PDB file of C-alpha atoms in Angstrom:
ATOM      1  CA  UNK A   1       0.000   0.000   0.000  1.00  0.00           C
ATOM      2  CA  UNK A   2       1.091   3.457  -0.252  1.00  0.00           C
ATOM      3  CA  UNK A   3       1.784   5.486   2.077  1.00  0.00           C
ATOM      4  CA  UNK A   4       2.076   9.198   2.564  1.00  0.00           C
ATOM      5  CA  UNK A   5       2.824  10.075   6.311  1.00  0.00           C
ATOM      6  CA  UNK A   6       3.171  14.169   7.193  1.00  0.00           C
ATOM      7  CA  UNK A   7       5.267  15.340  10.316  1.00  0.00           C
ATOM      8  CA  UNK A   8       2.175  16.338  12.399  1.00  0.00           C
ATOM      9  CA  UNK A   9      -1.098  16.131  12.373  1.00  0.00           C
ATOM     10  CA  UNK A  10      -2.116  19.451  14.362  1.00  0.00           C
ATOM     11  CA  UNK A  11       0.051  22.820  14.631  1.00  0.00           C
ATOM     12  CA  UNK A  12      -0.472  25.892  16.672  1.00  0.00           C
ATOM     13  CA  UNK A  13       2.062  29.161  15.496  1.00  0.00           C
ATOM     14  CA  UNK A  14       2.212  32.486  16.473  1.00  0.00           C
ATOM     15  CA  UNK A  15       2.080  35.148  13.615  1.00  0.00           C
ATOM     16  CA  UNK A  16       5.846  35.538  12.111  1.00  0.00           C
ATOM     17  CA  UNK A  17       7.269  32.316  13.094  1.00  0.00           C
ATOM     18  CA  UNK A  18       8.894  29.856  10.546  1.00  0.00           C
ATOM     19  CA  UNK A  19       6.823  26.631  10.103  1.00  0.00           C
ATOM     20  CA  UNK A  20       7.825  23.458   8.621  1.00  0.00           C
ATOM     21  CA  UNK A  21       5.559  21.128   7.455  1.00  0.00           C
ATOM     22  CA  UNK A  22       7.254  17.299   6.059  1.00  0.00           C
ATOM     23  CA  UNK A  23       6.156  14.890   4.188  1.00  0.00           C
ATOM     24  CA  UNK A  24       7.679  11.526   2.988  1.00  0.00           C
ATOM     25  CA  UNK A  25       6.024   8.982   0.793  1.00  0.00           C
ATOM     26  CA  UNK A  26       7.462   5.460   0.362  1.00  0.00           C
ATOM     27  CA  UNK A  27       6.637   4.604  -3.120  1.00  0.00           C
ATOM     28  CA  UNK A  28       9.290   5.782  -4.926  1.00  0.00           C
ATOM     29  CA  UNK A  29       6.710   8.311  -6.600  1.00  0.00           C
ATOM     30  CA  UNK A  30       8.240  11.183  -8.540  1.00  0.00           C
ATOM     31  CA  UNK A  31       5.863  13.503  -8.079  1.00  0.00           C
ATOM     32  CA  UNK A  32       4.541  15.563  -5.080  1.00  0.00           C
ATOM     33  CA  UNK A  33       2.201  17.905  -4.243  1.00  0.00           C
ATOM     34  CA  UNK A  34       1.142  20.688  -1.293  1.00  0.00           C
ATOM     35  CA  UNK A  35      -2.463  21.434  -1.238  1.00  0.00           C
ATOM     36  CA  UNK A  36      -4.455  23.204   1.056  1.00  0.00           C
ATOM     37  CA  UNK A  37      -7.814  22.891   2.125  1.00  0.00           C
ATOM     38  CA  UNK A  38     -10.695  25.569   2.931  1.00  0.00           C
ATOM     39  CA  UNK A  39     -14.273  25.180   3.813  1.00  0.00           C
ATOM     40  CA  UNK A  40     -16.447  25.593   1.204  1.00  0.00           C
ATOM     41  CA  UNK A  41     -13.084  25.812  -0.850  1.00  0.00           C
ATOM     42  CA  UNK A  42     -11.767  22.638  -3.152  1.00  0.00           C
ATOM     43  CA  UNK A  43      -8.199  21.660  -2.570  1.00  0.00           C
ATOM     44  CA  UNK A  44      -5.788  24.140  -3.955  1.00  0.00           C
ATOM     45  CA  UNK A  45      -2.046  23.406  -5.110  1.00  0.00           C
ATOM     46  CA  UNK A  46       0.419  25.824  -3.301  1.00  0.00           C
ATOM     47  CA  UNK A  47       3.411  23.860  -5.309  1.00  0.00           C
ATOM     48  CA  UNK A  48       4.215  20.437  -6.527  1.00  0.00           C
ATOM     49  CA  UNK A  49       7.583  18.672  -7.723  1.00  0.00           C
ATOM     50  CA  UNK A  50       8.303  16.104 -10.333  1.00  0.00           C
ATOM     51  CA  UNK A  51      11.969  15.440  -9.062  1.00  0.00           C
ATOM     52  CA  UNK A  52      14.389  15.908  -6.683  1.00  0.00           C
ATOM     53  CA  UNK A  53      15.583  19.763  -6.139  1.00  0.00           C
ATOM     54  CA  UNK A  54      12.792  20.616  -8.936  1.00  0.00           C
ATOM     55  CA  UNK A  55       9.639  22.683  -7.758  1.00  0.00           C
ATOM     56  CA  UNK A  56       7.095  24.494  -9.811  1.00  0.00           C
ATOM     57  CA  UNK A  57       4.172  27.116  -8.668  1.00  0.00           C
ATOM     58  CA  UNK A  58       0.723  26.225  -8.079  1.00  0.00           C
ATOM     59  CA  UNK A  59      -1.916  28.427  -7.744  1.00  0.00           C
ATOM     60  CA  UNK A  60      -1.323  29.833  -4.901  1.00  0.00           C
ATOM     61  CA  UNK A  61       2.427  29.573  -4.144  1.00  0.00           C
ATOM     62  CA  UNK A  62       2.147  33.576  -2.048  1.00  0.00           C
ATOM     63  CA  UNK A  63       3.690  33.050   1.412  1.00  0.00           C
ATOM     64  CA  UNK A  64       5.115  29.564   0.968  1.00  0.00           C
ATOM     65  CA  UNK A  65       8.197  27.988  -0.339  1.00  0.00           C
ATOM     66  CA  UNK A  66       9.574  24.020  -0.758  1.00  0.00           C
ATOM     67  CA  UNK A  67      12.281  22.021  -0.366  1.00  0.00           C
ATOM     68  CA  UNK A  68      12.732  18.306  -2.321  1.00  0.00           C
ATOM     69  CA  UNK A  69      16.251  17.429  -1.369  1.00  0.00           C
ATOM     70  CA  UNK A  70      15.280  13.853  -1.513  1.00  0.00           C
ATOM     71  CA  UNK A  71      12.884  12.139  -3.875  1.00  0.00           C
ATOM     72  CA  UNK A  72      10.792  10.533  -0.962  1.00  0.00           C
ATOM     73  CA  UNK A  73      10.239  14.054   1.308  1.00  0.00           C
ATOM     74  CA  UNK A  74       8.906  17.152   0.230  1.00  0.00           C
ATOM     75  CA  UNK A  75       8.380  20.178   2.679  1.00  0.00           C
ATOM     76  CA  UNK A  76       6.649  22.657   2.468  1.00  0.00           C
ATOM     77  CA  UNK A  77       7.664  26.307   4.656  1.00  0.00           C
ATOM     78  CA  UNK A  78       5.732  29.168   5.618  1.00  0.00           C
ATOM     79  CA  UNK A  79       8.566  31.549   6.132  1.00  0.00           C
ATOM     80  CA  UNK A  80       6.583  33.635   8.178  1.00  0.00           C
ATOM     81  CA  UNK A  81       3.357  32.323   8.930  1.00  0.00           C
ATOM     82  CA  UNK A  82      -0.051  34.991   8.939  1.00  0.00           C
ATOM     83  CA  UNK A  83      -3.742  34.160  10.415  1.00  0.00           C
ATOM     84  CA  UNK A  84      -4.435  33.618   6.747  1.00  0.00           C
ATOM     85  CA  UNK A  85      -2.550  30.498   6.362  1.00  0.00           C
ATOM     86  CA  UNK A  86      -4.908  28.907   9.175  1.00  0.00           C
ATOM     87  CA  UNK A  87      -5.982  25.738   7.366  1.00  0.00           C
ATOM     88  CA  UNK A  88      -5.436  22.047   6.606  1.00  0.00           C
ATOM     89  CA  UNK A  89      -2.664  20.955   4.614  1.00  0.00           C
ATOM     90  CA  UNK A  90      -2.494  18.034   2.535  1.00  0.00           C
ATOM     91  CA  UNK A  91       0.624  16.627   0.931  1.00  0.00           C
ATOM     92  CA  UNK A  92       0.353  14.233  -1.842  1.00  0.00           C
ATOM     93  CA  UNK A  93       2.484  11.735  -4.372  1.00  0.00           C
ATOM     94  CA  UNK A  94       1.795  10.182  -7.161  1.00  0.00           C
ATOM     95  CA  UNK A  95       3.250   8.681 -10.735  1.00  0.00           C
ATOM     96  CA  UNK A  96       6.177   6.100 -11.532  1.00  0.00           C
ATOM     97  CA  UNK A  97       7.463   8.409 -14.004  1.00  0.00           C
ATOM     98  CA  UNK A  98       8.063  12.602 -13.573  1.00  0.00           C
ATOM     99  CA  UNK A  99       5.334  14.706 -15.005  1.00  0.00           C
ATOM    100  CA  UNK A 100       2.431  11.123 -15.308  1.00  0.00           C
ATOM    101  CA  UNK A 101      -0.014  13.581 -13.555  1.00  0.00           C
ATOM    102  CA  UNK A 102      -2.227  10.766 -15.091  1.00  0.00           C
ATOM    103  CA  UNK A 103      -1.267   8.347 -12.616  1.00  0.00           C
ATOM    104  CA  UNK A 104      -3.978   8.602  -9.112  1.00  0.00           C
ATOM    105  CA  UNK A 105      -2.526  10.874  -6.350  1.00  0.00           C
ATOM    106  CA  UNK A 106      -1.914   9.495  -3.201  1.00  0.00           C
ATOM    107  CA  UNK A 107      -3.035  12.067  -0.079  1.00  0.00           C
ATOM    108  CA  UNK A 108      -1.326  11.778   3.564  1.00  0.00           C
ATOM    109  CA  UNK A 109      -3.359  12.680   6.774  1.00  0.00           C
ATOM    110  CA  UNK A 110      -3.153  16.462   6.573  1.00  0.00           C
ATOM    111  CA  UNK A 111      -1.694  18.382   9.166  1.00  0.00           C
ATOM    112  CA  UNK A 112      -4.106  21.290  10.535  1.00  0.00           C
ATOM    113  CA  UNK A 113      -2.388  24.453  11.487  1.00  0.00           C
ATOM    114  CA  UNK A 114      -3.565  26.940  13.257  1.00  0.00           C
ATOM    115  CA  UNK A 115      -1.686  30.197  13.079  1.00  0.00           C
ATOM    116  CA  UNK A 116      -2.185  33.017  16.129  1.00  0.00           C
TER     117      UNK A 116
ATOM    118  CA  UNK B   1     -14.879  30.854 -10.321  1.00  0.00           C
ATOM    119  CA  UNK B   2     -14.618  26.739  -9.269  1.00  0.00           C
ATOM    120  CA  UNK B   3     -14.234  24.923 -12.547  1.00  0.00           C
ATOM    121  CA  UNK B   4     -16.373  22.110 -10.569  1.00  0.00           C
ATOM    122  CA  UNK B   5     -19.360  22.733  -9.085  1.00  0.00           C
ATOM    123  CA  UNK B   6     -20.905  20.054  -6.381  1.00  0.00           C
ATOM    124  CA  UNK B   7     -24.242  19.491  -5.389  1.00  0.00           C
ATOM    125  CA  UNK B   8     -25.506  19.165  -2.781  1.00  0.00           C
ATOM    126  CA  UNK B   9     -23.219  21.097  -0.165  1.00  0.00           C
ATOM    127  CA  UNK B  10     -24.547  18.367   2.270  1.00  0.00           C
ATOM    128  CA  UNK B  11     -26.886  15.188   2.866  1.00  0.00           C
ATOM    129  CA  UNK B  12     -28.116  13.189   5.480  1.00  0.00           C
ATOM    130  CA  UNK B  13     -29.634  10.089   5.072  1.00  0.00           C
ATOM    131  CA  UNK B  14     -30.279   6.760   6.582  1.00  0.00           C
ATOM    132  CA  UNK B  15     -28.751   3.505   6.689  1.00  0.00           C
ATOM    133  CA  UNK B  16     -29.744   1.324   3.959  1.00  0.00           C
ATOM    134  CA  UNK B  17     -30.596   3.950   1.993  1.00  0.00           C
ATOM    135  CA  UNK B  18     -29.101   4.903  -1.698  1.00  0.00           C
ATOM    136  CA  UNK B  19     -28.283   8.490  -2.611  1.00  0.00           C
ATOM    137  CA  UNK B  20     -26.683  10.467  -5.393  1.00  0.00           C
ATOM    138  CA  UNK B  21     -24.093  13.173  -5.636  1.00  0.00           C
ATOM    139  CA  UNK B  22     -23.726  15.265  -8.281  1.00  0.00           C
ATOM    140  CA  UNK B  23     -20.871  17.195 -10.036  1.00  0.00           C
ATOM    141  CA  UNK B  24     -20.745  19.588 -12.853  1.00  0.00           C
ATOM    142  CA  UNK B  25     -17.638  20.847 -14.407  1.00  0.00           C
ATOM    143  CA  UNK B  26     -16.117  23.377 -17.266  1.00  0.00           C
ATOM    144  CA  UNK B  27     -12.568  22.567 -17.178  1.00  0.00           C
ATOM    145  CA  UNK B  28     -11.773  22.370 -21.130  1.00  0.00           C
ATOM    146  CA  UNK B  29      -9.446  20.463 -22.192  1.00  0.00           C
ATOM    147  CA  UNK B  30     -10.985  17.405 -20.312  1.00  0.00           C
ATOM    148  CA  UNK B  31      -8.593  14.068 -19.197  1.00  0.00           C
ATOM    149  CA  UNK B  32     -10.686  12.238 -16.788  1.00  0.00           C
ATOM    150  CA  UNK B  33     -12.611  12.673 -13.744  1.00  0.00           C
ATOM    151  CA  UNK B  34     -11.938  10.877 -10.060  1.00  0.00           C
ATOM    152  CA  UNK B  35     -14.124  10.794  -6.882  1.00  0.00           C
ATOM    153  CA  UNK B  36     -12.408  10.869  -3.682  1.00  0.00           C
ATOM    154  CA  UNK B  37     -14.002   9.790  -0.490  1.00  0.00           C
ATOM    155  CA  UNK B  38     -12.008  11.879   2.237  1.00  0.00           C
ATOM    156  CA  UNK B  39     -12.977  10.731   6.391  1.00  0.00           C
ATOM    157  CA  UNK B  40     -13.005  13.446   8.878  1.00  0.00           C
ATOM    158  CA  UNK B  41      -9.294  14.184   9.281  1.00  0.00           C
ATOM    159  CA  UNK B  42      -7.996  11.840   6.933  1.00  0.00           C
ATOM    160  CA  UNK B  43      -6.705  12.717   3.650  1.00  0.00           C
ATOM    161  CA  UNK B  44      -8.931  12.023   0.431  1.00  0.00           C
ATOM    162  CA  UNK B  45      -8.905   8.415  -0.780  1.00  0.00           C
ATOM    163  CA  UNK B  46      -9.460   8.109  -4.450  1.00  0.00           C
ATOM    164  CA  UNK B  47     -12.432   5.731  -5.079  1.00  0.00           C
ATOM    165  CA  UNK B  48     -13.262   5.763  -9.244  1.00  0.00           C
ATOM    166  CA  UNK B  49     -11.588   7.147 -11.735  1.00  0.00           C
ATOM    167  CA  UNK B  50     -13.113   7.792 -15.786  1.00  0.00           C
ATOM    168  CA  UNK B  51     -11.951   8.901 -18.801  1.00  0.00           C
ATOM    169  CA  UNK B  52     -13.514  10.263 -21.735  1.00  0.00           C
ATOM    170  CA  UNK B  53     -14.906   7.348 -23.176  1.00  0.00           C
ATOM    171  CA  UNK B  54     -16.323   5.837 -20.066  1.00  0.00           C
ATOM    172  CA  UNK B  55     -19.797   6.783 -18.996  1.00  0.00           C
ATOM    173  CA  UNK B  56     -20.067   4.976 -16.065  1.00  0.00           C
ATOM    174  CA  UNK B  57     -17.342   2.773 -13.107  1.00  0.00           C
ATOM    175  CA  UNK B  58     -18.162   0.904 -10.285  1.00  0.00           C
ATOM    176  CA  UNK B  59     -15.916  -0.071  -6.952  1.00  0.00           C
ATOM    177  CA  UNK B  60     -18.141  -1.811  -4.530  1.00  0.00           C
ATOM    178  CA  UNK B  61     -21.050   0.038  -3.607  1.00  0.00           C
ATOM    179  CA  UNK B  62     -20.254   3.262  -5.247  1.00  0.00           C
ATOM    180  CA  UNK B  63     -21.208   3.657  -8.895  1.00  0.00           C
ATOM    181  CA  UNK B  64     -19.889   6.654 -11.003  1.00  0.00           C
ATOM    182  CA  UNK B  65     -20.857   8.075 -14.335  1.00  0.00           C
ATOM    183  CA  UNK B  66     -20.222  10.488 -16.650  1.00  0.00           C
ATOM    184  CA  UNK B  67     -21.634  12.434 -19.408  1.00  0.00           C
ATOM    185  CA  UNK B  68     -18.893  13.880 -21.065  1.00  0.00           C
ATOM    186  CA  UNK B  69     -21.523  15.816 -23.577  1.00  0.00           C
ATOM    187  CA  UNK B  70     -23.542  17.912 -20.866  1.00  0.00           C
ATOM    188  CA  UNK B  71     -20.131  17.745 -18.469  1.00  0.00           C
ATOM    189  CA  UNK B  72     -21.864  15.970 -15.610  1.00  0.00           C
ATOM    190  CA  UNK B  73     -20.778  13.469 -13.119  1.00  0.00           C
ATOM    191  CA  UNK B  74     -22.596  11.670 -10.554  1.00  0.00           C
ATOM    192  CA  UNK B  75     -21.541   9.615  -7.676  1.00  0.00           C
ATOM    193  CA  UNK B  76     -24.375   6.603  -6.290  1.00  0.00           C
ATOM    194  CA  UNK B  77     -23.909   4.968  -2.992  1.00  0.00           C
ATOM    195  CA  UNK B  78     -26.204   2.387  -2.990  1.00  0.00           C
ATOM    196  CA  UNK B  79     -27.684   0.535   0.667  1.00  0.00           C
ATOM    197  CA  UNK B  80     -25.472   3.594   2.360  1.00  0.00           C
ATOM    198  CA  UNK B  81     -23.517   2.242   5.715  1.00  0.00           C
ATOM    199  CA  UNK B  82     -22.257   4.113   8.470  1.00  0.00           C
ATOM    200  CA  UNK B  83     -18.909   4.273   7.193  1.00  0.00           C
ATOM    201  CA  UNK B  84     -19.954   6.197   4.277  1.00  0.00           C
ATOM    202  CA  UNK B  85     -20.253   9.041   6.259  1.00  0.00           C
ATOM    203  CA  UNK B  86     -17.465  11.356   4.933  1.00  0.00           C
ATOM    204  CA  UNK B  87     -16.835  13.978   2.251  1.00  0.00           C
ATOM    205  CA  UNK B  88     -17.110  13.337  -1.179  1.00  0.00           C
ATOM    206  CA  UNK B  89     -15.244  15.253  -3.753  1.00  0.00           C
ATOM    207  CA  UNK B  90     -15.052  15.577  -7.704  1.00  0.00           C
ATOM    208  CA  UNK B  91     -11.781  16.199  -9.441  1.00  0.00           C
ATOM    209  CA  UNK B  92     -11.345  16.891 -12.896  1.00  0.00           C
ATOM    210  CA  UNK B  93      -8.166  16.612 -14.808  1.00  0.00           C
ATOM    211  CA  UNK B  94      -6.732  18.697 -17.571  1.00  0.00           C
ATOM    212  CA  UNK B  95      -4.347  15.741 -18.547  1.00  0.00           C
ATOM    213  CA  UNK B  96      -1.319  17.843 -16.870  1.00  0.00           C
ATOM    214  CA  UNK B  97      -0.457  18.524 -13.336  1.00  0.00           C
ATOM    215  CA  UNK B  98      -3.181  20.605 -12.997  1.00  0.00           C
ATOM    216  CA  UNK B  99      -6.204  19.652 -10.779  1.00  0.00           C
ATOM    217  CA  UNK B 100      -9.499  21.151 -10.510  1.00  0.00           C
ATOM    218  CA  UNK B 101     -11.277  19.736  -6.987  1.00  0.00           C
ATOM    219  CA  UNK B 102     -14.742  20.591  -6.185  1.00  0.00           C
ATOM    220  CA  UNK B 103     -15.674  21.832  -2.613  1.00  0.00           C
ATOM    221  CA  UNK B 104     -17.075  18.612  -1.907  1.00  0.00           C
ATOM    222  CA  UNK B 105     -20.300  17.027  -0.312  1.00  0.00           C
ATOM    223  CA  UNK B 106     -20.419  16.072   3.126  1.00  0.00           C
ATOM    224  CA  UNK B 107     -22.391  12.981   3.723  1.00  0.00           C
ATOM    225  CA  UNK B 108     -23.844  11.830   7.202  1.00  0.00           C
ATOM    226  CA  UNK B 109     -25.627   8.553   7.166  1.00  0.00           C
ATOM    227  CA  UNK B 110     -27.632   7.812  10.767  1.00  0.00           C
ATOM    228  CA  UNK B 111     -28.762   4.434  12.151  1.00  0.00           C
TER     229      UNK B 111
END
């Protein structure tokens, strides 16, 4: 089975700190992806990667910034997090090959932050 | 605007029953469409996924179709169980990276 674990599940931050948020997927996958998630909102990409030390923009990339330096983690940082980045955060892999968006993508647990 | 539109926001029904979620998109060009069952705090869980050419995919108890013409999807949960309580949500594929995800529906089914 795959699996896609992220570093925590809940987060509480004060406004201007640095946030990590990790995930690592152990399926050899090329590609990964940071959503987040929004009531009444669908899931929207912040930025993916289809190797190691690659990135590319979502569509909403504003305030955050990754880091791939291995194929199997991705992070995602907040550099310095705002109320307005209150909200769940999914982290997801998918594809045998780089850029087979075709392939199903493969969520983790989310992690819920909660900035102050 | 969301590309993909869901309906309804959210249902309750009973145990046993069936009901039917609905999905309505615009993203042009189309690839295929997936329904993902996500469980309070759990991430979403991909349950069918269609292309173009298929109008309709089963897995289980839920049935999907499609009607690529009129840009509708539908997703049937037939003799609903308590487990099934969760949010559903429609994603539509360009055939790239990018994904367009509907807000969802939030199911409850009661005893």
């Amino acid at each position: 089975d795959v699996k896609v674990t992220q570093s925590s599940r809940y987060l509480v931050k004060r406004t201007g700190e640095k946030v990590f948020l990790e995930c690592v997927q152990d399926m050899d996958h090329e590609n990964m992806f940071w959503y987040r998630q929004d009531p009444g909102l669908g899931l929207r990409l912040i930025y993916f990667s289809y190797d190691v030390k690659m990135k590319e923009k979502g569509d909403i990339p504003e305030g955050y910034s990754v880091s791939r330096e291995k194929k199997e983690r991705f992070s995602l940082i907040l550099e310095s997090a705002s109320t307005n980045q209150t909200s769940m955060y999914l982290c997801a892999s998918s594809g045998a090959r780089a850029r087979d968006y075709q392939e199903t993508q493969y969520f983790g647990p989310g992690t819920r932050l909660l900035v102050l | 605007k969301n590309q993909v539109e869901q309906s309804p926001q959210s249902l309750i029904i009973l145990e046993r029953k069936n009901c039917t979620l609905q999905c309505n998109y615009t993203v042009s060009p189309f690839s295929n469409l997936r329904w993902y069952k996500q469980d309070t705090g759990r991430g979403p869980v991909s349950l069918t996924i269609m292309t173009f050419s298929e109008n309709t995919k089963s897995n289980g108890r839920y049935t999907a179709t499609l009607d690529a013409d009129t840009k509708q999807s539908s997703l049937h949960i037939t003799a609903s169980q308590l487990s099934d309580s969760a949010s559903y949500i429609c994603v539509v594929s360009e055939g790239d990276y990018k994904l367009s995800f509907g807000a969802g529906t939030t199911v409850t089914v009661r005893a």
